[in-house]
């Protein structure tokens, strides 16, 4: 995926993850509004990027994981954060955000209702 800048208003889930602040939202690939595209971006620290999420996911396994395994780990953290009502997690309905996305990963099958994972940085 070429680097792409996206702006939207949607529900954001913001949560801490191993020294990062991460934001998660969904988009749809067509007019049905299924939310089949996950958009996950690092909010803080300023020098962190979406690549940090992929390296973090890889570090959770003893043997180097496939991209599919890494993507599923990232999505698991996002869906977990959206379901858990912990004080450090924020649910922001109708948040305005801009994402600088530099990676698009196609899953080999639906995972957490997502077919595509896009990662990068998100500014709220």
mmCIF file of C-alpha atoms in Angstrom:
data_model
loop_
_atom_site.group_PDB
_atom_site.id
_atom_site.type_symbol
_atom_site.label_atom_id
_atom_site.label_comp_id
_atom_site.label_asym_id
_atom_site.label_seq_id
_atom_site.Cartn_x
_atom_site.Cartn_y
_atom_site.Cartn_z
ATOM 1 C CA UNK A 1 0.000 0.000 0.000
ATOM 2 C CA UNK A 2 1.321 3.402 -0.880
ATOM 3 C CA UNK A 3 1.289 5.839 1.975
ATOM 4 C CA UNK A 4 -2.245 7.218 2.278
ATOM 5 C CA UNK A 5 -3.797 9.972 4.350
ATOM 6 C CA UNK A 6 -7.385 9.377 5.477
ATOM 7 C CA UNK A 7 -9.673 11.626 7.499
ATOM 8 C CA UNK A 8 -13.032 10.624 8.898
ATOM 9 C CA UNK A 9 -15.459 10.844 11.776
ATOM 10 C CA UNK A 10 -16.230 7.528 13.436
ATOM 11 C CA UNK A 11 -16.099 5.598 16.671
ATOM 12 C CA UNK A 12 -12.533 5.312 17.954
ATOM 13 C CA UNK A 13 -11.327 3.022 20.680
ATOM 14 C CA UNK A 14 -8.118 4.360 22.248
ATOM 15 C CA UNK A 15 -6.035 2.171 24.537
ATOM 16 C CA UNK A 16 -2.539 1.660 25.957
ATOM 17 C CA UNK A 17 -0.450 -1.172 24.545
ATOM 18 C CA UNK A 18 3.083 -1.849 25.760
ATOM 19 C CA UNK A 19 4.162 1.804 25.925
ATOM 20 C CA UNK A 20 2.107 2.888 22.920
ATOM 21 C CA UNK A 21 -1.246 4.636 22.762
ATOM 22 C CA UNK A 22 -3.231 2.972 19.989
ATOM 23 C CA UNK A 23 -6.474 3.960 18.253
ATOM 24 C CA UNK A 24 -8.772 1.505 16.461
ATOM 25 C CA UNK A 25 -11.726 2.073 14.178
ATOM 26 C CA UNK A 26 -13.416 0.373 11.261
ATOM 27 C CA UNK A 27 -14.316 1.279 7.704
ATOM 28 C CA UNK A 28 -16.307 -0.532 5.063
ATOM 29 C CA UNK A 29 -15.198 -1.666 1.629
ATOM 30 C CA UNK A 30 -18.672 -1.115 0.159
ATOM 31 C CA UNK A 31 -22.063 0.454 0.834
ATOM 32 C CA UNK A 32 -23.223 -2.352 3.130
ATOM 33 C CA UNK A 33 -21.325 -0.780 6.038
ATOM 34 C CA UNK A 34 -19.922 -4.034 7.403
ATOM 35 C CA UNK A 35 -16.784 -2.560 8.945
ATOM 36 C CA UNK A 36 -14.608 -5.169 7.247
ATOM 37 C CA UNK A 37 -11.539 -2.913 7.221
ATOM 38 C CA UNK A 38 -9.729 -2.350 10.507
ATOM 39 C CA UNK A 39 -7.806 0.907 10.827
ATOM 40 C CA UNK A 40 -5.248 0.787 13.642
ATOM 41 C CA UNK A 41 -2.831 3.581 14.351
ATOM 42 C CA UNK A 42 -0.343 4.686 16.938
ATOM 43 C CA UNK A 43 -1.330 7.970 18.604
ATOM 44 C CA UNK A 44 1.645 8.279 20.988
ATOM 45 C CA UNK A 45 4.595 8.503 21.308
ATOM 46 C CA UNK A 46 5.237 10.883 18.440
ATOM 47 C CA UNK A 47 8.146 8.869 17.060
ATOM 48 C CA UNK A 48 6.215 5.571 16.868
ATOM 49 C CA UNK A 49 4.574 4.291 13.686
ATOM 50 C CA UNK A 50 2.343 1.450 12.613
ATOM 51 C CA UNK A 51 5.500 -0.595 12.077
ATOM 52 C CA UNK A 52 5.904 -0.610 15.857
ATOM 53 C CA UNK A 53 2.628 -2.561 16.103
ATOM 54 C CA UNK A 54 3.927 -5.231 13.731
ATOM 55 C CA UNK A 55 7.241 -5.525 15.604
ATOM 56 C CA UNK A 56 5.381 -5.726 18.909
ATOM 57 C CA UNK A 57 3.176 -8.491 17.530
ATOM 58 C CA UNK A 58 6.239 -10.394 16.311
ATOM 59 C CA UNK A 59 7.898 -10.079 19.728
ATOM 60 C CA UNK A 60 5.038 -11.994 21.380
ATOM 61 C CA UNK A 61 6.102 -15.297 19.814
ATOM 62 C CA UNK A 62 9.151 -17.497 20.371
ATOM 63 C CA UNK A 63 9.482 -18.227 16.646
ATOM 64 C CA UNK A 64 9.033 -15.599 13.945
ATOM 65 C CA UNK A 65 5.287 -15.449 13.214
ATOM 66 C CA UNK A 66 3.730 -15.081 9.793
ATOM 67 C CA UNK A 67 2.103 -11.823 8.783
ATOM 68 C CA UNK A 68 -1.274 -13.523 9.246
ATOM 69 C CA UNK A 69 -0.447 -14.327 12.883
ATOM 70 C CA UNK A 70 0.833 -10.802 13.522
ATOM 71 C CA UNK A 71 -2.295 -9.237 11.983
ATOM 72 C CA UNK A 72 -4.543 -11.462 14.110
ATOM 73 C CA UNK A 73 -2.616 -10.500 17.257
ATOM 74 C CA UNK A 74 -3.041 -6.789 16.470
ATOM 75 C CA UNK A 75 -6.765 -7.263 15.792
ATOM 76 C CA UNK A 76 -7.179 -9.279 18.990
ATOM 77 C CA UNK A 77 -5.739 -6.384 21.017
ATOM 78 C CA UNK A 78 -8.130 -3.962 19.316
ATOM 79 C CA UNK A 79 -11.274 -6.020 19.772
ATOM 80 C CA UNK A 80 -10.291 -6.797 23.372
ATOM 81 C CA UNK A 81 -9.870 -3.092 24.094
ATOM 82 C CA UNK A 82 -13.247 -2.311 22.539
ATOM 83 C CA UNK A 83 -14.985 -4.926 24.701
ATOM 84 C CA UNK A 84 -13.245 -4.189 28.015
ATOM 85 C CA UNK A 85 -14.372 -1.202 30.064
ATOM 86 C CA UNK A 86 -11.086 -0.447 31.809
ATOM 87 C CA UNK A 87 -10.377 3.096 33.051
ATOM 88 C CA UNK A 88 -7.350 3.466 30.733
ATOM 89 C CA UNK A 89 -9.457 2.653 27.644
ATOM 90 C CA UNK A 90 -11.484 5.375 25.932
ATOM 91 C CA UNK A 91 -14.421 4.905 23.603
ATOM 92 C CA UNK A 92 -14.872 8.031 21.476
ATOM 93 C CA UNK A 93 -18.065 7.900 19.408
ATOM 94 C CA UNK A 94 -18.052 10.378 16.548
ATOM 95 C CA UNK A 95 -14.371 11.270 16.918
ATOM 96 C CA UNK A 96 -12.667 13.221 14.140
ATOM 97 C CA UNK A 97 -9.371 11.649 13.140
ATOM 98 C CA UNK A 98 -6.720 11.664 10.451
ATOM 99 C CA UNK A 99 -4.617 8.606 9.747
ATOM 100 C CA UNK A 100 -1.345 8.385 7.888
ATOM 101 C CA UNK A 101 -1.537 4.740 6.829
ATOM 102 C CA UNK A 102 1.472 2.982 5.358
ATOM 103 C CA UNK A 103 0.544 -0.702 5.457
ATOM 104 C CA UNK A 104 -2.454 -2.635 4.191
ATOM 105 C CA UNK A 105 -2.619 -6.330 4.990
ATOM 106 C CA UNK A 106 -5.205 -8.714 3.532
ATOM 107 C CA UNK A 107 -6.124 -11.545 5.866
ATOM 108 C CA UNK A 108 -6.536 -14.989 4.324
ATOM 109 C CA UNK A 109 -9.978 -15.250 5.959
ATOM 110 C CA UNK A 110 -12.197 -13.047 8.101
ATOM 111 C CA UNK A 111 -10.884 -12.459 11.596
ATOM 112 C CA UNK A 112 -12.964 -10.471 14.102
ATOM 113 C CA UNK A 113 -15.124 -9.549 11.093
ATOM 114 C CA UNK A 114 -12.153 -7.953 9.326
ATOM 115 C CA UNK A 115 -10.749 -8.855 5.910
ATOM 116 C CA UNK A 116 -8.194 -6.025 5.765
ATOM 117 C CA UNK A 117 -5.948 -4.425 8.382
ATOM 118 C CA UNK A 118 -4.529 -0.956 7.703
ATOM 119 C CA UNK A 119 -1.888 0.422 10.056
ATOM 120 C CA UNK A 120 0.006 3.661 10.546
ATOM 121 C CA UNK A 121 -0.381 6.742 12.736
ATOM 122 C CA UNK A 122 -3.632 8.369 13.858
ATOM 123 C CA UNK A 123 -4.140 11.929 15.061
ATOM 124 C CA UNK A 124 -7.352 12.629 16.964
#
